[in-house]
CSV table of C-alpha atoms in Angstrom, one decimal:
chain,number,residue,atom,x,y,z
D,806,MET,CA,0.0,0.0,0.0
D,807,GLN,CA,2.9,2.3,0.8
D,808,ALA,CA,3.9,2.7,-2.8
D,809,LEU,CA,0.4,3.8,-3.9
D,810,PHE,CA,0.6,6.7,-1.4
D,811,GLU,CA,4.2,7.6,-2.2
D,812,GLU,CA,3.6,7.6,-5.9
D,813,PHE,CA,0.2,9.2,-5.8
D,814,PRO,CA,1.2,12.3,-7.8
D,815,VAL,CA,2.6,10.0,-10.6
D,816,ILE,CA,-0.5,7.8,-10.6
D,817,ARG,CA,-2.8,10.9,-10.6
D,818,ASP,CA,-0.9,12.3,-13.6
D,819,ALA,CA,-1.1,9.0,-15.4
D,820,PHE,CA,-4.8,8.7,-15.0
D,821,TRP,CA,-5.2,12.4,-16.0
D,822,LEU,CA,-3.4,11.5,-19.3
D,823,THR,CA,-5.8,8.5,-19.7
D,824,ILE,CA,-8.8,10.8,-19.3
D,825,ARG,CA,-7.4,13.3,-21.8
D,826,LEU,CA,-6.7,10.5,-24.3
D,827,THR,CA,-10.2,9.3,-23.8
D,828,LEU,CA,-11.9,12.7,-24.2
D,829,ALA,CA,-9.8,13.8,-27.2
D,830,SER,CA,-10.3,10.4,-29.0
D,831,GLY,CA,-13.9,10.1,-27.9
D,832,ILE,CA,-14.9,13.4,-29.4
D,833,THR,CA,-13.0,12.9,-32.6
D,834,ALA,CA,-14.4,9.4,-33.0
D,835,LEU,CA,-17.9,10.7,-32.4
D,836,LEU,CA,-17.5,13.3,-35.2
D,837,LEU,CA,-15.7,11.0,-37.6
D,838,GLY,CA,-18.1,8.1,-36.9
D,839,THR,CA,-21.1,10.3,-37.6
D,840,ILE,CA,-19.6,11.4,-40.9
D,841,LEU,CA,-18.9,7.8,-41.7
D,842,ALA,CA,-22.5,6.8,-40.9
D,843,ALA,CA,-23.8,9.6,-43.1
D,844,MET,CA,-21.5,8.3,-45.9
D,845,ARG,CA,-22.8,4.8,-45.4
D,846,VAL,CA,-26.4,5.9,-45.9
D,847,SER,CA,-25.7,8.4,-48.6
D,848,PRO,CA,-27.3,8.0,-52.1
D,849,LEU,CA,-23.8,8.2,-53.7
D,850,PRO,CA,-22.3,4.8,-54.2
D,851,VAL,CA,-18.7,6.1,-54.0
D,852,LEU,CA,-19.3,7.5,-50.5
D,853,ARG,CA,-21.0,4.4,-49.4
D,854,GLY,CA,-18.1,2.3,-50.7
D,855,ILE,CA,-15.5,4.4,-48.9
D,856,GLY,CA,-17.5,4.3,-45.6
D,857,THR,CA,-17.9,0.5,-45.8
D,858,ALA,CA,-14.3,-0.1,-46.7
D,859,TYR,CA,-13.1,2.1,-43.8
D,860,VAL,CA,-15.3,0.4,-41.2
D,861,ASN,CA,-14.4,-3.1,-42.4
D,862,ILE,CA,-10.6,-2.4,-42.4
D,863,LEU,CA,-10.5,-0.6,-39.0
D,864,ARG,CA,-12.9,-2.8,-37.2
D,865,ASN,CA,-11.0,-5.9,-38.2
D,866,THR,CA,-7.5,-4.7,-37.4
D,867,PRO,CA,-6.2,-5.2,-33.9
D,868,LEU,CA,-5.9,-1.9,-32.1
D,869,THR,CA,-2.3,-2.5,-31.2
D,870,LEU,CA,-1.5,-2.6,-34.9
D,871,VAL,CA,-3.4,0.6,-35.6
D,872,ILE,CA,-1.6,2.4,-32.8
D,873,VAL,CA,1.8,1.0,-33.8
D,874,PHE,CA,1.1,2.0,-37.4
D,875,CYS,CA,0.3,5.6,-36.2
D,876,GLY,CA,3.4,5.7,-34.1
D,877,LEU,CA,5.9,4.2,-36.5
D,878,GLY,CA,4.2,4.5,-39.9
D,879,LEU,CA,2.9,8.0,-39.5
D,880,GLY,CA,5.3,9.3,-36.9
D,881,LEU,CA,8.7,7.8,-38.0
D,882,VAL,CA,8.3,6.9,-41.7
D,883,LEU,CA,5.9,9.6,-42.9
D,884,ASP,CA,7.3,12.1,-40.4
D,885,VAL,CA,3.9,13.4,-39.3
D,886,SER,CA,4.7,15.9,-36.5
D,887,PHE,CA,2.5,17.8,-34.2
D,888,SER,CA,5.1,19.0,-31.7
D,889,THR,CA,8.9,19.2,-31.2
D,890,SER,CA,8.4,17.3,-28.0
D,891,LEU,CA,8.7,13.6,-28.8
D,892,SER,CA,6.2,12.6,-26.0
D,893,THR,CA,3.6,15.1,-27.1
D,894,ASN,CA,4.0,14.0,-30.7
D,895,TYR,CA,3.3,10.3,-29.7
D,896,LEU,CA,0.4,11.4,-27.6
D,897,TRP,CA,-1.2,13.0,-30.7
D,898,LEU,CA,-0.4,10.0,-32.9
D,899,SER,CA,-2.0,7.7,-30.4
D,900,ILE,CA,-5.1,9.9,-30.3
D,901,ILE,CA,-5.3,9.6,-34.1
D,902,GLY,CA,-5.1,5.8,-33.8
D,903,LEU,CA,-7.6,5.6,-31.1
D,904,SER,CA,-10.0,7.9,-32.9
D,905,ALA,CA,-9.7,6.2,-36.2
D,906,TYR,CA,-10.3,2.8,-34.6
D,907,THR,CA,-13.2,3.9,-32.4
D,908,ALA,CA,-14.9,5.8,-35.2
D,909,ALA,CA,-15.6,2.5,-37.0
D,910,PHE,CA,-17.5,1.3,-34.0
D,911,VAL,CA,-19.3,4.6,-33.5
D,912,CYS,CA,-20.3,4.5,-37.2
D,913,GLU,CA,-21.8,1.1,-36.9
D,914,ALA,CA,-23.7,2.0,-33.7
D,915,ILE,CA,-25.1,5.1,-35.4
D,916,ARG,CA,-26.0,3.2,-38.5
D,917,ALA,CA,-28.0,0.8,-36.3
D,918,GLY,CA,-29.7,3.8,-34.8
D,919,ILE,CA,-30.6,5.2,-38.2
D,920,ASN,CA,-32.3,1.8,-38.9
D,921,THR,CA,-34.5,2.4,-35.8
D,922,VAL,CA,-35.9,5.6,-37.2
D,923,PRO,CA,-39.1,4.8,-39.1
D,924,ILE,CA,-38.9,5.5,-42.8
D,925,GLY,CA,-41.9,7.8,-42.5
D,926,GLN,CA,-39.8,10.3,-40.6
D,927,ALA,CA,-37.4,10.8,-43.5
D,928,GLU,CA,-40.3,10.7,-46.0
D,929,ALA,CA,-42.1,13.5,-44.1
D,930,ALA,CA,-38.9,15.5,-44.0
D,931,ARG,CA,-38.5,15.1,-47.8
D,932,ALA,CA,-42.1,16.0,-48.4
D,933,ILE,CA,-41.7,19.4,-46.8
D,934,GLY,CA,-38.7,20.1,-49.0
D,935,LEU,CA,-35.7,19.4,-46.7
D,936,THR,CA,-32.6,18.4,-48.7
D,937,PHE,CA,-30.8,15.1,-48.0
D,938,SER,CA,-28.3,16.8,-45.6
D,939,GLN,CA,-30.9,18.8,-43.8
D,940,ASN,CA,-33.0,15.6,-43.4
D,941,LEU,CA,-30.0,13.8,-41.9
D,942,ARG,CA,-29.0,16.6,-39.6
D,943,LEU,CA,-32.4,17.7,-38.4
D,944,ILE,CA,-34.6,14.6,-38.5
D,945,VAL,CA,-32.8,11.3,-38.9
D,946,LEU,CA,-29.5,11.7,-36.9
D,947,PRO,CA,-30.9,13.4,-33.8
D,948,GLN,CA,-33.4,10.5,-33.5
D,949,ALA,CA,-30.7,7.9,-34.4
D,950,LEU,CA,-28.2,9.2,-31.9
D,951,ARG,CA,-30.8,9.3,-29.1
D,952,ALA,CA,-31.6,5.6,-29.9
D,953,VAL,CA,-28.0,4.5,-29.5
D,954,ILE,CA,-26.8,6.4,-26.4
D,955,ALA,CA,-26.4,3.2,-24.4
D,956,PRO,CA,-24.3,1.4,-27.1
D,957,LEU,CA,-22.2,4.6,-27.5
D,958,GLY,CA,-21.6,4.5,-23.7
D,959,SER,CA,-20.3,0.9,-24.1
D,960,ILE,CA,-18.0,2.1,-26.9
D,961,LEU,CA,-16.8,4.9,-24.6
D,962,ILE,CA,-16.1,2.4,-21.8
D,963,ALA,CA,-14.2,0.3,-24.3
D,964,LEU,CA,-12.3,3.4,-25.4
D,965,ILE,CA,-11.3,4.2,-21.8
D,966,LYS,CA,-9.8,0.7,-21.5
D,967,ASN,CA,-8.3,0.8,-25.0
D,968,THR,CA,-6.2,3.9,-24.2
D,969,THR,CA,-3.9,1.4,-22.4
D,970,VAL,CA,-2.8,0.3,-25.9
D,971,ALA,CA,-1.1,3.7,-26.4
D,972,ALA,CA,1.5,2.3,-24.0
D,973,ALA,CA,2.7,0.4,-27.1
D,974,ILE,CA,4.2,3.7,-28.5
D,975,GLY,CA,5.4,4.9,-25.1
D,976,VAL,CA,2.5,7.2,-24.0
D,977,THR,CA,2.8,7.3,-20.2
D,978,GLU,CA,-0.9,6.7,-19.5
D,979,ALA,CA,-2.0,4.6,-16.6
D,980,SER,CA,-1.0,1.1,-17.7
D,981,LEU,CA,2.5,2.1,-18.7
D,982,THR,CA,3.0,3.9,-15.5
D,983,MET,CA,1.8,0.8,-13.6
D,984,LYS,CA,4.5,-1.2,-15.3
D,985,THR,CA,7.1,1.4,-14.4
D,986,LEU,CA,6.0,1.2,-10.8
D,987,PHE,CA,6.1,-2.6,-10.8
D,988,GLU,CA,9.8,-2.2,-11.6
D,989,SER,CA,10.6,0.4,-9.0
D,990,HIS,CA,8.4,-1.2,-6.2
D,991,GLY,CA,8.9,-4.9,-6.9
D,992,ALA,CA,7.5,-6.0,-3.5
D,993,GLU,CA,4.2,-4.3,-3.9
D,994,VAL,CA,3.1,-5.6,-7.3
D,995,ILE,CA,-0.3,-6.8,-6.1
D,996,PRO,CA,-1.4,-3.6,-4.3
D,997,ILE,CA,-0.2,-1.5,-7.2
D,998,PHE,CA,-2.2,-3.6,-9.6
D,999,PHE,CA,-5.4,-3.3,-7.6
D,1000,GLY,CA,-4.8,0.4,-7.2
D,1001,PHE,CA,-4.7,0.9,-11.0
D,1002,ALA,CA,-7.6,-1.5,-11.5
D,1003,LEU,CA,-9.6,0.5,-9.1
D,1004,GLY,CA,-8.7,3.7,-10.9
D,1005,PHE,CA,-10.1,2.3,-14.1
D,1006,VAL,CA,-13.3,1.1,-12.4
D,1007,ILE,CA,-13.7,4.7,-11.0
D,1008,LEU,CA,-13.6,5.9,-14.6
D,1009,THR,CA,-15.8,3.3,-16.3
D,1010,LEU,CA,-18.5,2.6,-13.7
D,1011,PRO,CA,-19.9,6.1,-13.5
D,1012,THR,CA,-19.6,6.4,-17.3
D,1013,GLY,CA,-21.8,3.4,-17.7
D,1014,MET,CA,-24.4,4.7,-15.2
D,1015,LEU,CA,-24.4,8.2,-16.8
D,1016,PHE,CA,-25.1,6.8,-20.3
D,1017,THR,CA,-27.8,4.5,-19.0
D,1018,TRP,CA,-29.5,7.4,-17.3
D,1019,LEU,CA,-29.0,9.6,-20.4
D,1020,SER,CA,-30.4,6.9,-22.7
D,1021,LYS,CA,-33.6,6.8,-20.7
D,1022,ARG,CA,-33.9,10.5,-20.3
D,1023,LEU,CA,-33.4,11.3,-24.0
D,1024,ALA,CA,-35.3,8.4,-25.5
D,1025,VAL,CA,-37.6,9.4,-28.3
D,1026,ILE,CA,-41.2,8.4,-27.4
D,1027,ARG,CA,-43.1,7.1,-30.3
N,906,MET,CA,-52.6,31.3,-69.3
N,907,THR,CA,-53.0,29.0,-72.3
N,908,GLU,CA,-54.1,30.2,-75.7
N,909,ASN,CA,-57.8,29.7,-75.0
N,910,GLY,CA,-57.4,31.9,-71.9
N,911,GLU,CA,-57.9,29.1,-69.2
N,912,ALA,CA,-55.4,28.6,-66.4
N,913,PRO,CA,-53.2,25.7,-67.2
N,914,PRO,CA,-53.7,22.5,-65.1
N,915,LEU,CA,-51.6,22.2,-62.0
N,916,VAL,CA,-50.7,18.5,-62.4
N,917,VAL,CA,-50.5,16.5,-65.6
N,918,LEU,CA,-49.6,12.8,-65.6
N,919,ALA,CA,-49.0,11.4,-69.1
N,920,ASP,CA,-48.5,7.7,-69.9
N,921,VAL,CA,-47.0,7.0,-66.5
N,922,ASN,CA,-45.9,3.5,-65.9
N,923,LYS,CA,-44.2,2.0,-62.9
N,924,HIS,CA,-43.2,-1.5,-61.8
N,925,PHE,CA,-42.2,-2.9,-58.4
N,926,GLY,CA,-40.2,-5.9,-59.6
N,927,ASN,CA,-42.6,-8.0,-61.7
N,928,LEU,CA,-45.6,-6.1,-60.4
N,929,HIS,CA,-46.9,-3.5,-62.8
N,930,VAL,CA,-48.3,-1.0,-60.2
N,931,LEU,CA,-49.1,1.9,-62.5
N,932,ARG,CA,-50.3,1.2,-66.1
N,933,ASP,CA,-50.5,4.0,-68.6
N,934,ILE,CA,-51.8,6.6,-66.2
N,935,ASN,CA,-53.2,9.8,-67.7
N,936,LEU,CA,-54.5,12.3,-65.3
N,937,THR,CA,-54.9,16.0,-65.1
N,938,ILE,CA,-55.7,18.0,-62.0
N,939,SER,CA,-56.8,21.6,-62.3
N,940,ARG,CA,-56.2,24.3,-59.8
N,941,GLY,CA,-58.6,24.3,-56.9
N,942,GLU,CA,-59.9,20.8,-57.9
N,943,VAL,CA,-60.4,18.1,-55.3
N,944,VAL,CA,-59.8,14.6,-56.7
N,945,VAL,CA,-60.6,11.6,-54.7
N,946,VAL,CA,-58.9,8.3,-55.6
N,947,ILE,CA,-60.7,5.2,-54.6
N,948,GLY,CA,-60.4,1.5,-55.4
N,949,PRO,CA,-59.3,-1.9,-53.9
N,950,SER,CA,-56.1,-2.2,-51.9
N,951,GLY,CA,-53.0,-2.9,-53.9
N,952,GLY,CA,-54.6,-1.1,-56.9
N,953,GLY,CA,-51.8,1.6,-57.1
N,954,LYS,CA,-53.7,4.5,-55.4
N,955,SER,CA,-51.0,5.3,-52.9
N,956,THR,CA,-48.2,4.9,-55.4
N,957,LEU,CA,-50.0,7.2,-57.8
N,958,CYS,CA,-50.3,9.8,-55.0
N,959,ARG,CA,-46.6,9.5,-54.1
N,960,THR,CA,-45.4,9.9,-57.7
N,961,ILE,CA,-46.6,13.5,-57.7
N,962,ASN,CA,-44.0,14.7,-55.2
N,963,ARG,CA,-41.6,12.0,-56.4
N,964,LEU,CA,-41.5,10.0,-53.2
N,965,GLU,CA,-41.9,7.3,-55.9
N,966,THR,CA,-40.0,7.5,-59.2
N,967,VAL,CA,-41.7,6.4,-62.4
N,968,ASP,CA,-40.3,4.1,-65.1
N,969,SER,CA,-41.8,5.9,-68.0
N,970,GLY,CA,-44.1,8.7,-68.9
N,971,THR,CA,-44.0,12.3,-67.7
N,972,ILE,CA,-45.4,14.2,-64.8
N,973,THR,CA,-45.5,18.0,-64.8
N,974,PHE,CA,-46.3,20.2,-61.9
N,975,ASP,CA,-47.3,23.8,-62.4
N,976,GLY,CA,-46.0,23.7,-66.0
N,977,GLN,CA,-42.6,22.2,-65.1
N,978,PRO,CA,-41.5,18.5,-65.4
N,979,LEU,CA,-40.7,17.1,-62.0
N,980,ALA,CA,-37.1,17.6,-61.1
N,981,ALA,CA,-35.2,14.4,-60.7
N,982,GLU,CA,-33.1,15.2,-57.6
N,983,GLY,CA,-31.3,17.8,-55.6
N,984,ARG,CA,-32.4,21.3,-54.7
N,985,ALA,CA,-34.9,21.6,-57.6
N,986,LEU,CA,-36.7,18.5,-56.3
N,987,ALA,CA,-36.7,19.8,-52.7
N,988,ARG,CA,-38.2,23.0,-54.0
N,989,LEU,CA,-41.0,21.1,-55.8
N,990,ARG,CA,-41.7,19.1,-52.6
N,991,SER,CA,-41.9,22.3,-50.6
N,992,GLU,CA,-44.8,23.3,-52.9
N,993,VAL,CA,-46.7,20.1,-52.6
N,994,GLY,CA,-47.9,19.2,-49.1
N,995,MET,CA,-48.3,15.6,-48.1
N,996,VAL,CA,-50.4,14.0,-45.3
N,997,PHE,CA,-49.5,10.4,-44.6
N,998,GLN,CA,-51.6,7.5,-43.3
N,999,SER,CA,-49.3,7.2,-40.3
N,1000,PHE,CA,-49.0,10.9,-39.6
N,1001,ASN,CA,-45.2,10.9,-39.5
N,1002,LEU,CA,-44.9,13.8,-37.2
N,1003,PHE,CA,-41.2,14.4,-36.3
N,1004,ALA,CA,-41.1,12.4,-33.0
N,1005,HIS,CA,-38.3,14.3,-31.4
N,1006,LYS,CA,-39.8,17.8,-32.0
N,1007,THR,CA,-42.7,19.5,-30.3
N,1008,ILE,CA,-46.0,20.1,-32.1
N,1009,LEU,CA,-45.1,23.8,-32.8
N,1010,GLU,CA,-41.6,22.8,-34.0
N,1011,ASN,CA,-43.2,20.3,-36.4
N,1012,VAL,CA,-45.1,23.1,-38.0
N,1013,THR,CA,-42.3,25.7,-38.0
N,1014,LEU,CA,-39.4,23.5,-39.2
N,1015,GLY,CA,-40.2,23.7,-42.9
N,1016,PRO,CA,-40.9,27.4,-42.9
N,1017,ILE,CA,-37.6,28.2,-41.1
N,1018,LYS,CA,-35.3,25.7,-42.8
N,1019,VAL,CA,-36.8,25.6,-46.3
N,1020,ARG,CA,-38.5,29.0,-46.7
N,1021,GLY,CA,-36.0,31.0,-44.5
N,1022,LEU,CA,-38.7,32.6,-42.3
N,1023,SER,CA,-37.5,34.0,-39.0
N,1024,ARG,CA,-38.4,31.9,-35.9
N,1025,THR,CA,-40.8,34.6,-34.6
N,1026,GLU,CA,-42.6,34.8,-37.9
N,1027,ALA,CA,-42.8,31.1,-38.3
N,1028,GLU,CA,-44.1,30.6,-34.8
N,1029,ARG,CA,-46.7,33.3,-35.1
N,1030,ARG,CA,-48.0,31.6,-38.3
N,1031,GLY,CA,-47.5,28.1,-36.9
N,1032,MET,CA,-49.7,29.0,-33.9
N,1033,GLU,CA,-52.4,30.5,-36.2
N,1034,LEU,CA,-52.5,27.2,-38.1
N,1035,LEU,CA,-52.6,25.1,-35.0
N,1036,GLU,CA,-55.4,27.2,-33.6
N,1037,ARG,CA,-57.2,26.7,-36.9
N,1038,VAL,CA,-57.0,22.9,-36.6
N,1039,ASP,CA,-57.9,23.2,-32.9
N,1040,ILE,CA,-54.5,22.1,-31.5
N,1041,GLY,CA,-53.2,25.4,-30.2
N,1042,ALA,CA,-53.4,24.3,-26.6
N,1043,GLN,CA,-51.1,21.4,-27.3
N,1044,ALA,CA,-48.3,23.3,-29.1
N,1045,SER,CA,-45.6,22.5,-26.6
N,1046,LYS,CA,-46.4,18.8,-26.4
N,1047,TYR,CA,-44.7,16.0,-28.3
N,1048,PRO,CA,-46.5,14.0,-31.0
N,1049,ALA,CA,-46.7,10.8,-28.9
N,1050,GLN,CA,-48.7,12.7,-26.3
N,1051,LEU,CA,-51.5,13.4,-28.8
N,1052,SER,CA,-54.3,11.2,-30.1
N,1053,GLY,CA,-54.2,10.0,-33.7
N,1054,GLY,CA,-56.8,12.5,-34.8
N,1055,GLN,CA,-54.9,15.3,-33.2
N,1056,GLN,CA,-51.6,14.2,-34.7
N,1057,GLN,CA,-53.2,14.0,-38.2
N,1058,ARG,CA,-54.6,17.6,-37.8
N,1059,VAL,CA,-51.1,18.7,-36.8
N,1060,ALA,CA,-49.8,17.0,-40.0
N,1061,ILE,CA,-52.3,19.0,-42.0
N,1062,ALA,CA,-51.1,22.2,-40.3
N,1063,ARG,CA,-47.5,21.2,-41.0
N,1064,ALA,CA,-48.4,20.8,-44.7
N,1065,LEU,CA,-50.3,24.1,-44.8
N,1066,ALA,CA,-47.4,26.0,-43.1
N,1067,MET,CA,-45.5,25.7,-46.4
N,1068,ASN,CA,-48.2,27.5,-48.3
N,1069,PRO,CA,-48.4,24.6,-50.7
N,1070,LYS,CA,-50.0,24.8,-54.2
N,1071,MET,CA,-51.5,21.4,-53.6
N,1072,ILE,CA,-51.9,18.8,-50.8
N,1073,LEU,CA,-51.7,15.1,-51.3
N,1074,PHE,CA,-53.6,13.0,-48.7
N,1075,ASP,CA,-52.5,9.3,-48.7
N,1076,GLU,CA,-55.2,7.5,-46.8
N,1077,PRO,CA,-55.3,10.2,-44.1
N,1078,THR,CA,-58.0,8.5,-41.9
N,1079,SER,CA,-57.1,4.8,-42.4
N,1080,ALA,CA,-55.0,4.6,-39.2
N,1081,LEU,CA,-57.5,6.4,-37.0
N,1082,ASP,CA,-59.9,5.1,-34.4
N,1083,PRO,CA,-63.4,5.5,-35.8
N,1084,GLU,CA,-64.4,8.3,-33.4
N,1085,MET,CA,-61.5,10.5,-34.7
N,1086,VAL,CA,-62.1,10.2,-38.4
N,1087,GLN,CA,-64.6,13.0,-38.5
N,1088,GLU,CA,-62.5,15.7,-36.9
N,1089,VAL,CA,-59.8,15.1,-39.6
N,1090,LEU,CA,-62.4,15.0,-42.4
N,1091,ASP,CA,-63.9,18.3,-41.2
N,1092,VAL,CA,-60.5,20.0,-41.5
N,1093,MET,CA,-60.2,18.6,-45.0
N,1094,ILE,CA,-63.7,19.6,-46.0
N,1095,GLY,CA,-62.8,23.1,-44.8
N,1096,LEU,CA,-59.7,23.2,-47.0
N,1097,ALA,CA,-61.6,22.0,-50.0
N,1098,ALA,CA,-64.2,24.7,-49.5
N,1099,GLU,CA,-61.4,27.3,-49.5
N,1100,GLY,CA,-60.2,26.2,-52.8
N,1101,MET,CA,-57.1,24.1,-52.0
N,1102,THR,CA,-56.1,21.7,-54.7
N,1103,MET,CA,-56.2,18.3,-53.2
N,1104,MET,CA,-55.6,14.7,-54.2
N,1105,VAL,CA,-57.1,12.4,-51.6
N,1106,VAL,CA,-56.7,8.6,-51.5
N,1107,THR,CA,-59.4,7.5,-49.2
N,1108,HIS,CA,-62.2,5.0,-48.5
N,1109,GLU,CA,-64.4,7.7,-47.0
N,1110,MET,CA,-67.3,7.9,-49.4
N,1111,GLY,CA,-69.0,10.6,-47.4
N,1112,PHE,CA,-66.0,12.8,-47.9
N,1113,ALA,CA,-65.9,12.1,-51.6
N,1114,ARG,CA,-69.6,12.9,-51.9
N,1115,ARG,CA,-69.3,16.1,-50.0
N,1116,ALA,CA,-66.0,17.6,-51.0
N,1117,ALA,CA,-64.8,16.0,-54.2
N,1118,ASN,CA,-65.1,17.5,-57.7
N,1119,ARG,CA,-64.1,14.2,-59.3
N,1120,VAL,CA,-63.7,10.6,-58.3
N,1121,VAL,CA,-61.0,8.5,-59.9
N,1122,PHE,CA,-61.5,4.7,-59.6
N,1123,MET,CA,-58.3,2.7,-59.8
N,1124,ALA,CA,-57.8,-1.1,-59.9
N,1125,GLU,CA,-54.8,-3.2,-60.8
N,1126,GLY,CA,-52.7,-0.2,-61.6
N,1127,GLN,CA,-55.1,1.4,-64.1
N,1128,ILE,CA,-57.5,4.3,-63.9
N,1129,VAL,CA,-60.7,2.4,-64.7
N,1130,GLU,CA,-63.2,5.2,-64.4
N,1131,GLU,CA,-63.5,8.9,-63.7
N,1132,ASN,CA,-66.6,10.8,-62.9
N,1133,THR,CA,-68.3,13.3,-60.6
N,1134,PRO,CA,-69.0,11.7,-57.2
N,1135,GLU,CA,-72.7,11.7,-57.6
N,1136,ALA,CA,-72.6,10.0,-61.0
N,1137,PHE,CA,-69.9,7.5,-59.9
N,1138,PHE,CA,-71.7,6.4,-56.7
N,1139,THR,CA,-75.2,6.2,-58.3
N,1140,SER,CA,-74.3,4.8,-61.8
N,1141,ALA,CA,-70.8,3.5,-62.1
N,1142,ARG,CA,-70.2,2.4,-65.7
N,1143,SER,CA,-67.5,-0.3,-65.3
N,1144,GLU,CA,-68.1,-3.8,-63.9
N,1145,ARG,CA,-65.1,-3.5,-61.5
N,1146,ALA,CA,-66.3,-0.2,-60.1
N,1147,LYS,CA,-69.9,-1.7,-59.6
N,1148,ASP,CA,-68.4,-4.7,-57.9
N,1149,PHE,CA,-66.2,-2.6,-55.6
N,1150,LEU,CA,-69.1,-0.3,-54.7
N,1151,SER,CA,-71.4,-3.2,-53.9
N,1152,LYS,CA,-68.8,-4.5,-51.4
N,1153,ILE,CA,-68.3,-1.2,-49.6
N,1154,LEU,CA,-71.8,0.3,-49.7
N,1155,THR,CA,-74.0,-2.7,-48.7
N,1156,HIS,CA,-74.2,-2.8,-44.9
């Protein structure tokens, strides 16, 4: 237990990084996933094709590979750079990887939501003269999103846990910090482990409860 | 104005054909609707009535033939099609009010987003229309909180809010409980009396008798017979129409 108290500032910073990774990737994934879902239901076959290919590739590639590709492929080979600080740069590259990966799942959740919106809603919107994009933005997506708040919550919980994969390219989030502490406090591996596990539960459990509450509160009554 | 000085018809369907797979749902449809005219389309289920109605604002495309609205051929897609649709109101069998919007928002959405009206102006006019269909007191509720008859009256107000040149009614009372049919028909009769151009797919013979200028009888994708309501109901010419009338009028 001693180590957990001694190293509290380090642990706190590590989890703060986990939270920032989650928020940045989560918001980007929500935006990108919504655009992808719009592409997948668009009347243009090219857009549908791109959307489908994206989802199938990203969803079927292990996240570790995606993150390593972002770190090594984008970062080292293609020299994509966001900052002169190496650690900040890898942080951004890991956010790209997490966002790109999570967006595929967000897209599929939203697409499932679109399927729950009765066809008559879109027809009525077309009948008053809304364009395809107005129809999507004003009528279909608001209802679709509200139908999939609970699944989006599950995706967010998965994302919180998935941020640990950023350790693969040296981002010092919670799991990498835990490994470092194992090495410096060899006698206290078990307490340190449970301390970090508890940290994740503290992040994920309220997230799940919040999204369950939101999904009930915002449900569209038909 | 045409050469002989009469206003040109609002809708002209010429040789329209449509298939759903192997099913020939519209066969050589020729139909003209004049301004201010109320046309009731009746006939057995599956006869193509709803499909015909939906081709006029292009919710259904056609395989061949032409449809002109207000002198212009129907636009195929994009903004021109959206503009056409904003001029043709539609009232659906299942109401299709926007479930996540309040009653007032349902009525103001089109005027604000399509016509570019200010929110204040759209809401003022929206309230007027809701008062007119007797729903003013429910303006801040959501569609699911209203009865079917109330929802359908809101749907009519939503169509009217766009100042349409015509309103299509696709079986507007078929999904209603019997005691709510009349309140919707009353609103429609009022509109007809004011000179709104209407195409109404319905089984309500009382409405046809009272408000229609013309009855179009459709069966198996064809227009079998057209006549004034009185002449049609008392002395239908075709066997199919007589057969249909005998089934719905005897009880």
